[in-house]
Short mmCIF file of C-alpha atoms and ligand atoms in Angstrom, two decimals:
data_model
loop_
_atom_site.label_atom_id
_atom_site.label_comp_id
_atom_site.label_asym_id
_atom_site.label_seq_id
_atom_site.Cartn_x
_atom_site.Cartn_y
_atom_site.Cartn_z
CA MET A 1473 -15.37 2.85 10.20
CA ARG A 1474 -14.01 6.41 11.49
CA THR A 1475 -16.13 8.98 10.26
CA SER A 1476 -14.53 11.77 12.25
CA ASN A 1477 -11.69 12.03 9.67
CA ILE A 1478 -14.07 12.97 6.98
CA ARG A 1479 -13.97 16.75 7.62
CA ARG A 1480 -16.94 18.80 7.24
CA SER A 1481 -16.49 22.06 5.69
CA MET A 1482 -18.88 24.72 4.23
CA LYS A 1483 -22.57 23.71 3.69
CA LEU A 1484 -23.45 23.85 0.08
CA LYS A 1485 -26.35 25.61 -1.49
CA LYS A 1486 -29.40 23.30 -1.94
CA SER A 1487 -29.47 21.53 -5.26
CA PRO A 1488 -31.37 18.50 -6.50
CA PRO A 1489 -30.29 15.13 -5.35
CA THR A 1490 -27.49 13.59 -7.56
CA SER A 1491 -28.47 10.58 -9.66
CA LEU A 1492 -25.50 8.22 -9.48
CA ASP A 1493 -25.81 6.42 -12.82
CA THR A 1494 -22.50 7.62 -14.72
CA LEU A 1495 -18.85 8.19 -13.71
CA PHE A 1496 -16.16 9.80 -15.57
CA ILE A 1497 -12.60 9.25 -14.42
CA LYS A 1498 -9.36 11.36 -15.54
CA THR A 1499 -6.27 9.73 -14.63
CA TYR A 1500 -2.80 11.20 -14.49
CA GLY A 1501 0.50 9.93 -13.50
CA CYS A 1502 1.93 6.46 -13.18
CA GLN A 1503 0.41 2.89 -13.52
CA MET A 1504 -0.18 2.95 -9.73
CA ASN A 1505 -2.92 5.59 -10.28
CA GLU A 1506 -4.25 3.77 -13.38
CA TYR A 1507 -4.58 0.65 -10.93
CA ASP A 1508 -6.20 2.97 -8.28
CA SER A 1509 -8.63 4.37 -10.94
CA SER A 1510 -9.70 0.95 -11.92
CA ARG A 1511 -10.38 0.24 -8.35
CA MET A 1512 -12.36 3.38 -8.07
CA LEU A 1513 -14.55 2.34 -10.82
CA ASP A 1514 -14.98 -1.32 -9.28
CA LEU A 1515 -16.01 0.36 -5.91
CA MET A 1516 -18.55 2.69 -7.60
CA GLN A 1517 -20.01 -0.08 -9.66
CA GLU A 1518 -20.31 -2.20 -6.50
CA ALA A 1519 -21.70 0.46 -4.35
CA TYR A 1520 -23.95 2.43 -6.74
CA GLY A 1521 -24.11 0.36 -9.81
CA MET A 1522 -22.46 3.05 -11.77
CA ARG A 1523 -21.09 2.86 -15.14
CA LEU A 1524 -18.11 4.52 -16.71
CA VAL A 1525 -18.81 7.19 -19.60
CA ALA A 1526 -16.15 8.50 -21.94
CA SER A 1527 -16.93 12.32 -21.42
CA PRO A 1528 -17.31 14.39 -18.32
CA GLU A 1529 -20.36 16.12 -19.92
CA ASP A 1530 -22.32 12.72 -19.45
CA ALA A 1531 -21.14 12.07 -15.82
CA ASP A 1532 -23.18 12.40 -12.64
CA VAL A 1533 -19.66 11.94 -10.86
CA ILE A 1534 -16.26 13.28 -12.04
CA LEU A 1535 -13.34 11.80 -10.23
CA MET A 1536 -9.84 13.29 -11.07
CA ASN A 1537 -7.08 10.93 -10.04
CA THR A 1538 -4.01 13.33 -10.14
CA CYS A 1539 -0.23 13.16 -10.22
CA SER A 1540 2.33 15.63 -8.70
CA ILE A 1541 5.57 14.08 -9.79
CA ARG A 1542 6.76 17.14 -11.86
CA GLU A 1543 6.30 20.74 -12.32
CA LYS A 1544 2.94 22.34 -13.11
CA ALA A 1545 0.96 19.31 -11.83
CA GLU A 1546 -1.25 21.51 -9.56
CA ASP A 1547 -1.85 24.10 -12.56
CA LYS A 1548 -3.16 21.16 -14.65
CA VAL A 1549 -5.49 20.14 -12.05
CA TYR A 1550 -6.94 23.63 -11.61
CA SER A 1551 -7.34 24.17 -15.22
CA GLU A 1552 -9.04 20.78 -15.87
CA LEU A 1553 -11.27 21.64 -12.93
CA GLY A 1554 -12.03 25.03 -14.58
CA ARG A 1555 -13.84 22.85 -17.21
CA TYR A 1556 -15.63 20.90 -14.81
CA ARG A 1557 -16.95 23.96 -13.09
CA LYS A 1558 -18.59 25.07 -16.14
CA LEU A 1559 -20.51 21.79 -16.33
CA LYS A 1560 -21.40 21.97 -12.69
CA GLU A 1561 -22.78 25.33 -13.32
CA LYS A 1562 -25.30 23.78 -15.80
CA ARG A 1563 -25.85 20.74 -13.68
CA PRO A 1564 -25.39 21.51 -9.91
CA SER A 1565 -26.25 18.15 -8.88
CA MET A 1566 -23.00 16.88 -10.33
CA ILE A 1567 -20.26 15.77 -7.69
CA ILE A 1568 -16.91 16.36 -8.42
CA GLY A 1569 -13.92 14.80 -6.66
CA VAL A 1570 -10.10 15.07 -6.59
CA GLY A 1571 -8.02 12.28 -5.50
CA GLY A 1572 -4.34 10.98 -6.09
CA CYS A 1573 -1.21 12.70 -5.10
CA VAL A 1574 -2.13 16.25 -5.68
CA GLY A 1575 -5.28 15.58 -3.50
CA GLN A 1576 -3.03 14.10 -0.88
CA GLN A 1577 -0.52 17.18 -0.99
CA GLU A 1578 -2.97 20.01 -1.18
CA GLY A 1579 -5.93 18.75 0.69
CA LYS A 1580 -8.35 21.35 1.67
CA ARG A 1581 -6.42 24.08 -0.26
CA ILE A 1582 -8.21 22.48 -3.37
CA GLN A 1583 -11.48 23.29 -1.92
CA GLN A 1584 -10.38 26.80 -0.92
CA ARG A 1585 -9.39 27.55 -4.37
CA ALA A 1586 -12.10 25.53 -6.18
CA PRO A 1587 -15.19 25.73 -3.77
CA TYR A 1588 -17.22 23.52 -6.09
CA VAL A 1589 -15.08 20.51 -5.63
CA ASP A 1590 -17.24 18.25 -3.27
CA ALA A 1591 -14.63 15.57 -2.32
CA VAL A 1592 -10.75 15.74 -1.87
CA PHE A 1593 -8.98 12.34 -1.12
CA GLY A 1594 -5.50 10.83 -1.57
CA PRO A 1595 -4.17 7.48 -2.76
CA GLN A 1596 -4.82 5.87 0.49
CA THR A 1597 -8.32 6.90 1.18
CA TYR A 1598 -10.23 6.31 -2.03
CA HIS A 1599 -11.66 3.22 -0.86
CA LYS A 1600 -13.87 5.45 1.39
CA LEU A 1601 -15.27 7.14 -1.89
CA PRO A 1602 -18.88 5.48 -1.40
CA GLU A 1603 -19.13 6.69 2.12
CA MET A 1604 -18.06 10.01 1.10
CA ILE A 1605 -20.48 10.31 -1.71
CA HIS A 1606 -23.33 9.13 0.63
CA LYS A 1607 -22.47 11.91 2.85
CA ILE A 1608 -21.98 14.66 0.27
CA ARG A 1609 -25.53 13.80 -1.02
CA ARG A 1610 -27.32 13.36 2.32
CA ASP A 1611 -25.73 16.22 4.24
CA ARG A 1612 -24.71 18.64 1.31
CA VAL A 1613 -21.32 19.19 2.58
CA GLN A 1614 -17.76 18.97 1.25
CA VAL A 1615 -15.41 16.20 2.36
CA THR A 1616 -11.74 16.15 2.78
CA ASP A 1617 -9.89 12.82 3.56
CA THR A 1618 -6.35 12.67 3.17
CA ASP A 1619 -5.66 10.75 6.44
CA MET A 1620 -2.88 8.24 6.18
CA PRO A 1621 -2.67 6.63 9.57
CA GLU A 1622 -2.07 3.13 8.12
CA ILE A 1623 -2.83 1.60 4.55
CA GLU A 1624 -6.19 -0.08 4.94
CA LYS A 1625 -7.66 0.45 1.48
CA PHE A 1626 -6.86 -3.05 0.21
CA ASP A 1627 -9.05 -4.76 2.79
CA HIS A 1628 -11.99 -2.56 1.45
CA LEU A 1629 -11.80 -3.23 -2.21
CA PRO A 1630 -14.15 -5.36 -4.13
CA ALA A 1631 -12.90 -8.09 -6.44
CA PRO A 1632 -11.51 -6.60 -9.47
CA LYS A 1633 -13.79 -6.66 -12.69
CA GLY A 1634 -10.92 -6.93 -15.19
CA ASN A 1635 -10.83 -6.05 -18.88
CA GLY A 1636 -10.28 -9.47 -20.23
CA LEU A 1637 -6.86 -8.57 -21.37
CA SER A 1638 -4.28 -7.21 -19.13
CA GLY A 1639 -4.50 -5.95 -15.57
CA PHE A 1640 -2.37 -4.21 -12.83
CA VAL A 1641 -2.22 -5.54 -9.22
CA THR A 1642 -0.38 -3.25 -6.76
CA ILE A 1643 1.75 -5.52 -4.55
CA MET A 1644 2.99 -2.60 -2.34
CA GLU A 1645 2.29 0.86 -1.45
CA GLY A 1646 4.56 3.88 -0.70
CA CYS A 1647 8.21 4.43 -0.81
CA ASP A 1648 10.97 4.79 1.86
CA LYS A 1649 13.76 5.65 -0.30
CA PHE A 1650 13.26 9.39 -0.10
CA CYS A 1651 15.23 10.46 -3.25
CA THR A 1652 15.90 14.03 -2.79
CA PHE A 1653 13.79 15.18 -5.65
CA CYS A 1654 10.79 12.95 -5.25
CA VAL A 1655 7.25 13.63 -3.84
CA VAL A 1656 6.00 10.06 -3.75
CA PRO A 1657 7.23 9.31 -0.05
CA TYR A 1658 5.14 12.09 0.99
CA THR A 1659 2.11 11.65 -1.34
CA ARG A 1660 1.71 7.83 -1.04
CA GLY A 1661 3.38 7.16 2.34
CA SER A 1662 5.73 4.75 3.72
CA GLU A 1663 6.42 1.33 2.03
CA LEU A 1664 3.99 -1.43 2.86
CA SER A 1665 3.78 -4.92 1.20
CA ARG A 1666 0.61 -6.45 0.87
CA PRO A 1667 0.33 -10.13 2.27
CA VAL A 1668 1.40 -12.84 -0.11
CA GLU A 1669 -2.24 -14.50 -0.16
CA ASP A 1670 -3.92 -11.21 -1.04
CA VAL A 1671 -1.71 -10.71 -3.98
CA LEU A 1672 -2.16 -14.10 -5.29
CA GLU A 1673 -5.94 -14.04 -4.65
CA GLU A 1674 -6.29 -10.59 -6.60
CA CYS A 1675 -4.28 -12.11 -9.51
CA GLY A 1676 -6.19 -15.19 -9.42
CA LYS A 1677 -9.54 -13.25 -9.55
CA LEU A 1678 -8.03 -11.13 -12.41
CA LEU A 1679 -7.16 -14.34 -14.20
CA ALA A 1680 -10.77 -15.72 -13.56
CA THR A 1681 -12.16 -12.75 -15.60
CA GLY A 1682 -10.11 -13.70 -18.80
CA THR A 1683 -7.16 -11.38 -18.19
CA THR A 1684 -4.02 -12.97 -19.48
CA GLU A 1685 -1.37 -10.47 -18.66
CA ILE A 1686 -0.59 -9.14 -15.12
CA SER A 1687 1.72 -6.39 -14.17
CA LEU A 1688 2.83 -6.17 -10.49
CA LEU A 1689 3.08 -2.80 -9.32
CA GLY A 1690 4.95 -0.72 -6.82
CA GLN A 1691 7.19 2.32 -6.79
CA ASN A 1692 10.06 -0.28 -5.69
CA VAL A 1693 8.71 -3.72 -6.27
CA ASN A 1694 12.10 -5.16 -5.33
CA ALA A 1695 11.51 -3.89 -1.69
CA TYR A 1696 8.60 -6.09 -1.35
CA ARG A 1697 8.56 -8.09 1.91
CA GLY A 1698 5.10 -9.67 2.22
CA LEU A 1699 4.03 -12.11 4.93
CA SER A 1700 2.56 -15.43 3.93
CA LYS A 1701 -0.19 -17.07 5.90
CA ASP A 1702 2.28 -19.17 7.92
CA GLY A 1703 4.08 -16.06 8.98
CA ASP A 1704 7.15 -16.21 6.61
CA GLU A 1705 8.44 -13.09 5.03
CA TRP A 1706 8.54 -13.48 1.22
CA ASP A 1707 10.80 -11.24 -1.08
CA PHE A 1708 9.89 -10.17 -4.46
CA THR A 1709 11.38 -13.08 -6.50
CA MET A 1710 9.69 -15.55 -4.36
CA LEU A 1711 6.40 -13.67 -5.26
CA LEU A 1712 7.18 -13.74 -8.75
CA TYR A 1713 7.80 -17.50 -9.09
CA ALA A 1714 4.18 -17.90 -7.19
CA VAL A 1715 2.46 -15.49 -9.36
CA ALA A 1716 4.03 -17.14 -12.40
CA LYS A 1717 2.35 -20.46 -11.51
CA LEU A 1718 -1.06 -19.22 -11.48
CA ASP A 1719 -3.71 -20.78 -13.98
CA GLY A 1720 -4.38 -18.83 -17.19
CA LEU A 1721 -1.36 -16.28 -16.83
CA LYS A 1722 0.38 -15.98 -20.11
CA ARG A 1723 2.24 -12.86 -19.53
CA LEU A 1724 3.81 -11.38 -16.37
CA ARG A 1725 5.51 -8.03 -15.92
CA PHE A 1726 6.48 -5.64 -13.03
CA SER A 1727 7.35 -2.11 -12.44
CA THR A 1728 9.29 -0.31 -11.06
CA SER A 1729 12.55 -1.62 -9.84
CA HIS A 1730 15.15 0.17 -7.91
CA PRO A 1731 18.79 -0.65 -8.87
CA MET A 1732 19.80 -0.82 -5.29
CA GLU A 1733 17.77 -3.53 -4.32
CA MET A 1734 17.94 -5.48 -7.43
CA THR A 1735 19.38 -9.02 -6.83
CA GLU A 1736 20.98 -11.71 -8.78
CA GLU A 1737 17.99 -14.07 -8.28
CA MET A 1738 15.82 -11.37 -9.76
CA ALA A 1739 17.92 -11.25 -12.87
CA ALA A 1740 17.88 -15.04 -13.05
CA ALA A 1741 14.21 -15.06 -12.81
CA PHE A 1742 14.02 -13.42 -16.33
CA GLY A 1743 15.98 -16.49 -17.75
CA ASP A 1744 14.05 -19.06 -15.52
CA ILE A 1745 10.22 -18.12 -15.76
CA PRO A 1746 8.73 -18.39 -19.15
CA VAL A 1747 5.72 -16.18 -18.53
CA LEU A 1748 8.18 -13.45 -17.27
CA MET A 1749 8.34 -11.00 -20.20
CA PRO A 1750 11.78 -9.82 -21.27
CA TYR A 1751 11.54 -6.23 -20.31
CA LEU A 1752 12.77 -4.28 -17.43
CA HIS A 1753 12.53 -0.62 -16.46
CA LEU A 1754 15.48 0.15 -14.25
CA PRO A 1755 15.70 3.82 -13.56
CA VAL A 1756 19.08 5.24 -12.82
CA GLN A 1757 18.24 9.13 -13.00
CA SER A 1758 22.06 9.95 -13.69
CA GLY A 1759 25.43 8.62 -14.61
CA SER A 1760 27.30 10.97 -12.24
CA ASN A 1761 28.46 9.66 -8.88
CA ALA A 1762 28.17 13.16 -7.47
CA ILE A 1763 24.65 13.51 -8.75
CA LEU A 1764 23.63 10.14 -7.62
CA LYS A 1765 25.00 10.79 -4.02
CA ALA A 1766 23.17 14.03 -3.94
CA MET A 1767 19.99 12.52 -4.97
CA HIS A 1768 20.30 9.98 -2.10
CA ARG A 1769 19.85 7.16 -4.78
CA GLY A 1770 22.01 4.80 -2.48
CA HIS A 1771 24.27 3.51 -5.28
CA ASN A 1772 26.87 4.70 -7.84
CA ARG A 1773 27.33 4.29 -11.66
CA ASP A 1774 29.72 1.47 -11.12
CA ASP A 1775 27.03 -0.61 -9.16
CA TYR A 1776 24.54 -0.28 -11.99
CA PHE A 1777 26.68 -1.82 -15.10
CA PRO A 1778 26.92 -5.34 -13.35
CA LEU A 1779 23.06 -5.27 -12.92
CA ILE A 1780 22.67 -4.76 -16.69
CA GLU A 1781 25.32 -7.34 -17.45
CA SER A 1782 23.78 -9.89 -15.27
CA LEU A 1783 20.32 -9.10 -16.74
CA ARG A 1784 21.75 -9.79 -20.12
CA LYS A 1785 23.49 -13.01 -19.20
CA TYR A 1786 20.36 -14.49 -18.00
CA CYS A 1787 18.16 -13.05 -20.71
CA PRO A 1788 20.02 -11.98 -23.69
CA ASP A 1789 17.16 -10.47 -25.40
CA ILE A 1790 15.81 -8.29 -22.43
CA ALA A 1791 14.72 -4.77 -23.42
CA LEU A 1792 16.02 -2.15 -20.87
CA SER A 1793 14.50 1.22 -20.15
CA SER A 1794 15.39 3.97 -17.47
CA ASP A 1795 14.29 7.38 -16.34
CA PHE A 1796 16.67 10.28 -16.43
CA ILE A 1797 16.54 13.64 -14.84
CA VAL A 1798 18.69 16.44 -16.35
CA GLY A 1799 19.58 19.82 -14.52
CA TYR A 1800 19.45 18.50 -10.86
CA PRO A 1801 20.80 21.36 -8.67
CA GLY A 1802 24.59 21.54 -9.12
CA GLU A 1803 24.79 19.31 -12.24
CA THR A 1804 27.78 20.23 -14.06
CA GLU A 1805 28.50 19.74 -17.80
CA GLU A 1806 30.72 16.95 -16.67
CA ASP A 1807 28.13 15.27 -14.78
CA PHE A 1808 25.73 15.45 -17.62
CA GLU A 1809 28.37 13.93 -19.83
CA ALA A 1810 28.63 11.12 -17.49
CA THR A 1811 24.90 10.42 -17.95
CA LEU A 1812 25.52 10.41 -21.79
CA ASP A 1813 28.39 8.05 -21.28
CA LEU A 1814 26.35 5.74 -19.15
CA VAL A 1815 23.43 5.78 -21.71
CA ARG A 1816 25.91 4.97 -24.56
CA ARG A 1817 27.32 2.19 -22.46
CA VAL A 1818 24.15 0.51 -21.44
CA ASN A 1819 22.27 1.23 -24.76
CA TYR A 1820 18.58 1.35 -23.92
CA ASP A 1821 15.69 0.20 -25.78
CA PHE A 1822 13.47 2.95 -24.22
CA SER A 1823 14.38 6.06 -22.17
CA TYR A 1824 12.10 8.51 -20.42
CA CYS A 1825 13.99 11.88 -19.88
CA PHE A 1826 12.84 14.78 -17.54
CA LYS A 1827 14.02 18.25 -16.71
CA TYR A 1828 14.47 18.52 -13.04
CA SER A 1829 11.69 20.44 -11.26
CA PRO A 1830 11.63 21.33 -7.68
CA ARG A 1831 8.57 19.70 -5.89
CA PRO A 1832 7.20 21.37 -2.76
CA GLY A 1833 8.24 19.73 0.46
CA THR A 1834 11.15 17.68 -0.93
CA PRO A 1835 14.73 18.20 0.28
CA ALA A 1836 16.05 19.08 -3.14
CA ALA A 1837 13.64 21.89 -3.38
CA GLN A 1838 15.59 23.70 -0.40
CA SER A 1839 18.56 23.74 -2.65
CA GLU A 1840 18.55 26.38 -5.36
CA ASP A 1841 17.44 25.20 -8.67
CA ASN A 1842 20.55 26.62 -10.12
CA VAL A 1843 20.88 24.92 -13.52
CA PRO A 1844 19.56 27.62 -15.96
CA GLU A 1845 16.53 26.64 -17.97
CA ALA A 1846 18.31 27.27 -21.19
CA ILE A 1847 20.98 24.70 -20.00
CA LYS A 1848 18.36 22.23 -18.87
CA ASN A 1849 16.60 22.54 -22.23
CA GLU A 1850 20.05 21.83 -24.12
CA ARG A 1851 20.90 18.86 -21.95
CA LEU A 1852 17.43 17.44 -22.39
CA GLN A 1853 17.71 17.82 -26.23
CA ARG A 1854 21.15 16.20 -26.31
CA LEU A 1855 20.04 13.33 -24.12
CA LEU A 1856 16.76 12.95 -26.25
CA GLU A 1857 18.94 12.93 -29.46
CA LEU A 1858 21.08 9.93 -28.00
CA THR A 1859 18.19 7.97 -26.45
CA ARG A 1860 15.83 8.35 -29.55
CA LEU A 1861 18.75 7.15 -31.77
CA GLN A 1862 19.05 4.17 -29.46
CA THR A 1863 15.28 3.44 -29.49
CA ARG A 1864 15.14 3.72 -33.25
CA GLN A 1865 18.22 1.25 -33.69
CA ALA A 1866 16.64 -1.14 -31.46
CA MET A 1867 13.40 -0.95 -33.31
CA VAL A 1868 15.01 -1.27 -36.67
CA LYS A 1869 16.67 -4.55 -35.44
CA GLN A 1870 13.27 -5.98 -35.02
CA ILE A 1871 12.62 -5.95 -38.80
CA GLY A 1872 12.26 -9.37 -40.11
CA ARG A 1873 11.53 -11.07 -36.63
CA ALA A 1874 8.71 -13.20 -35.85
CA VAL A 1875 7.09 -11.86 -32.62
CA GLU A 1876 4.24 -12.63 -30.49
CA VAL A 1877 1.84 -9.79 -30.02
CA LEU A 1878 -0.82 -9.53 -27.38
CA VAL A 1879 -3.51 -7.70 -29.33
CA GLU A 1880 -4.85 -4.67 -27.20
CA LYS A 1881 -7.01 -2.54 -29.41
CA GLU A 1882 -7.93 -1.06 -32.86
CA SER A 1883 -5.22 1.24 -34.14
CA LYS A 1884 -6.32 4.73 -35.23
CA LYS A 1885 -5.59 3.34 -38.61
CA GLU A 1886 -8.52 1.71 -40.07
CA GLY A 1887 -8.39 -2.20 -40.38
CA GLU A 1888 -5.42 -2.23 -38.15
CA MET A 1889 -4.89 -3.60 -34.71
CA GLN A 1890 -2.42 -2.65 -32.15
CA GLY A 1891 -0.58 -4.74 -29.41
CA ARG A 1892 2.48 -5.18 -27.71
CA THR A 1893 5.42 -7.82 -28.02
CA ALA A 1894 6.83 -9.50 -25.18
CA ASP A 1895 9.69 -6.95 -24.74
CA TYR A 1896 6.91 -4.20 -24.76
CA ARG A 1897 7.26 -2.70 -28.28
CA ILE A 1898 4.05 -1.51 -29.83
CA VAL A 1899 3.17 -3.12 -33.09
CA HIS A 1900 0.51 -2.27 -35.75
CA PHE A 1901 -0.79 -4.97 -38.08
CA LYS A 1902 -3.97 -5.56 -40.26
CA GLY A 1903 -6.16 -7.72 -38.11
CA GLN A 1904 -9.64 -8.27 -36.72
CA VAL A 1905 -11.39 -6.88 -33.58
CA ARG A 1906 -12.09 -10.46 -32.67
CA GLN A 1907 -8.27 -10.76 -32.10
CA ILE A 1908 -8.13 -8.38 -29.04
CA GLY A 1909 -7.03 -10.19 -25.87
CA GLN A 1910 -5.23 -12.99 -28.06
CA ILE A 1911 -1.55 -13.53 -28.72
CA MET A 1912 -0.99 -13.49 -32.44
CA PRO A 1913 2.40 -14.35 -34.42
CA VAL A 1914 3.46 -11.35 -36.47
CA ARG A 1915 6.36 -10.76 -38.78
CA ILE A 1916 7.85 -7.42 -38.28
CA THR A 1917 8.16 -5.53 -41.68
CA GLU A 1918 8.65 -1.74 -40.70
CA ALA A 1919 10.13 0.21 -37.74
CA TYR A 1920 9.29 3.71 -36.70
CA GLY A 1921 10.60 5.92 -33.89
CA GLN A 1922 8.17 4.40 -31.16
CA SER A 1923 6.56 1.55 -33.02
CA LEU A 1924 6.74 -1.29 -35.20
CA HIS A 1925 4.66 -2.46 -38.42
CA GLY A 1926 4.08 -6.21 -39.08
CA VAL A 1927 2.01 -8.76 -40.92
CA LEU A 1928 0.23 -11.65 -39.37
CA ILE A 1929 1.92 -14.91 -39.77
CA LEU A 1930 -0.73 -17.40 -41.05
CA ALA A 1931 -0.55 -20.94 -39.89
N1 SAH B 714 9.97 4.77 -8.06
C1 SAH B 714 10.67 5.05 -9.33
C2 SAH B 714 10.23 6.35 -9.95
C3 SAH B 714 8.88 7.05 -9.80
S1 SAH B 714 8.85 8.81 -10.37
C4 SAH B 714 12.07 4.98 -9.26
O1 SAH B 714 12.41 5.23 -8.13
O2 SAH B 714 12.67 4.77 -10.08
C5 SAH B 714 9.03 8.61 -12.10
C6 SAH B 714 10.16 9.29 -12.60
O3 SAH B 714 9.92 10.71 -12.47
C7 SAH B 714 11.60 9.31 -11.76
O4 SAH B 714 12.21 8.09 -12.11
C8 SAH B 714 12.16 10.34 -12.11
O5 SAH B 714 13.02 10.26 -13.24
C9 SAH B 714 11.17 11.44 -12.63
N2 SAH B 714 11.03 12.49 -11.43
C10 SAH B 714 10.47 12.35 -10.23
N3 SAH B 714 10.74 13.57 -9.63
C11 SAH B 714 11.04 14.42 -10.44
C12 SAH B 714 11.44 15.86 -10.38
N4 SAH B 714 11.24 16.48 -9.21
N5 SAH B 714 11.79 16.39 -11.46
C13 SAH B 714 11.99 15.77 -12.57
N6 SAH B 714 11.79 14.42 -12.78
C14 SAH B 714 11.28 13.78 -11.61
FE1 SF4 B 715 10.73 8.52 -5.69
FE2 SF4 B 715 13.15 7.51 -4.99
FE3 SF4 B 715 10.97 6.39 -4.18
FE4 SF4 B 715 11.33 6.16 -6.78
S1 SF4 B 715 12.64 5.46 -5.24
S2 SF4 B 715 9.43 6.76 -5.63
S3 SF4 B 715 12.32 8.20 -7.23
S4 SF4 B 715 11.82 8.37 -3.70
FE1 F3S B 716 2.61 10.64 -9.71
FE2 F3S B 716 1.73 9.79 -7.52
FE3 F3S B 716 2.51 8.11 -9.33
S1 F3S B 716 3.05 11.79 -7.98
S2 F3S B 716 3.89 9.36 -10.46
S3 F3S B 716 0.78 9.53 -9.20
S4 F3S B 716 2.84 7.93 -7.24
#
């Protein structure tokens, strides 16, 4: 292990040695960050026997796993850190670490602005956390490790503990698409697929802990090109079929797919693999060819519709969702209307709509952010109005249906449980805590904007 890339900065004042019993992790951002946070917990449990606590007040070690995808990401980190600073003033032995995509981008600047932060690391260096913490305690130094020479973390992570319900497995890291607005290629590095057997083994270990639902993760899972042990290169669809065969797996999902690399075989898999759940997030960002080109998305609107058709051909009940950005530099009213038109034509089950915000270091940030804020807001409202209506209509269609719900947790409402349908809709119903982790038949009785209500179907 190379220690040279753990940089020594200022010596800290003497404080009592930290006990390492309790850990608090605050996670922002995408599912890949959620995966990383669960692996940080696995690591700290294995290295120090730490246990997770629900509040930072009770923690010996606080880790923030940050996201820098949209505006004010850094501000959010610093304001949260301000809270932790007060805790650390009361208990100077506490260790504070900042990881994730803001950690990667800001590096040492974080400790310059917030000198009470002990460790800064990125999405590709958190496997060295036990070593970093050891060094912080022994030498009373701050460490920064945002190196990204090659992705090695997967070789250093312990077996996943799982939560007996559903789990994430990152199958590939990074992104090589370099969409002009996006920080991910800079914060997570280049695309790297994990070897086939590594993925299968990790899925197998999760299933052995009682997990029944697995989501395969990557910024572009359909760019997956993993080596098998006999040296063949597998694409994503091959991997899907292999994971689907693992014992104990009841539900398989994946995220995110890029339209440019979506294949007919992938669409066919939705009709062909019983455990592959009928829901796909296929972000298109804009319906305007000019904007898609400016964004470097690598396809135009007319390439997108056949993908949707083919998905619906193989799997008529598939639920579809997308991300949209409004107010990209140069976006005209006509461009925006092309987005509305695409949304109408596709008719999404769920949509995630964002105002464009320039991100430091991205190509788009060099263009003037020239769509006025008032127009961005207005377009966002118009898009939300349309997409919310579509979501609501899709929800209303569920009324009367018998669906299978994987029960996830207790609802906020007493006596009710919450879970998800195969097509990823949230359902609340009167149930029992012991049903958590089970797949229960539920008849849908009511539909709300974002969720459904139902009653258990008794055998
Ligand atoms: N890999 C995924 C997206 C990851 S980022 C894909 O290619 O689809 C998640 C979403 O955040 C993006 O789909 C985009 O809609 C939004 N996003 C990313 N950068 C943004 C920016 N600078 N401003 C506004 N929204 C942004
Ligand atoms: Fe970002 Fe584009 Fe890569 Fe998605 S495909 S992570 S939007 S650069
Ligand atoms: Fe955010 Fe990094 Fe994920 S920027 S969206 S946490 S890859």
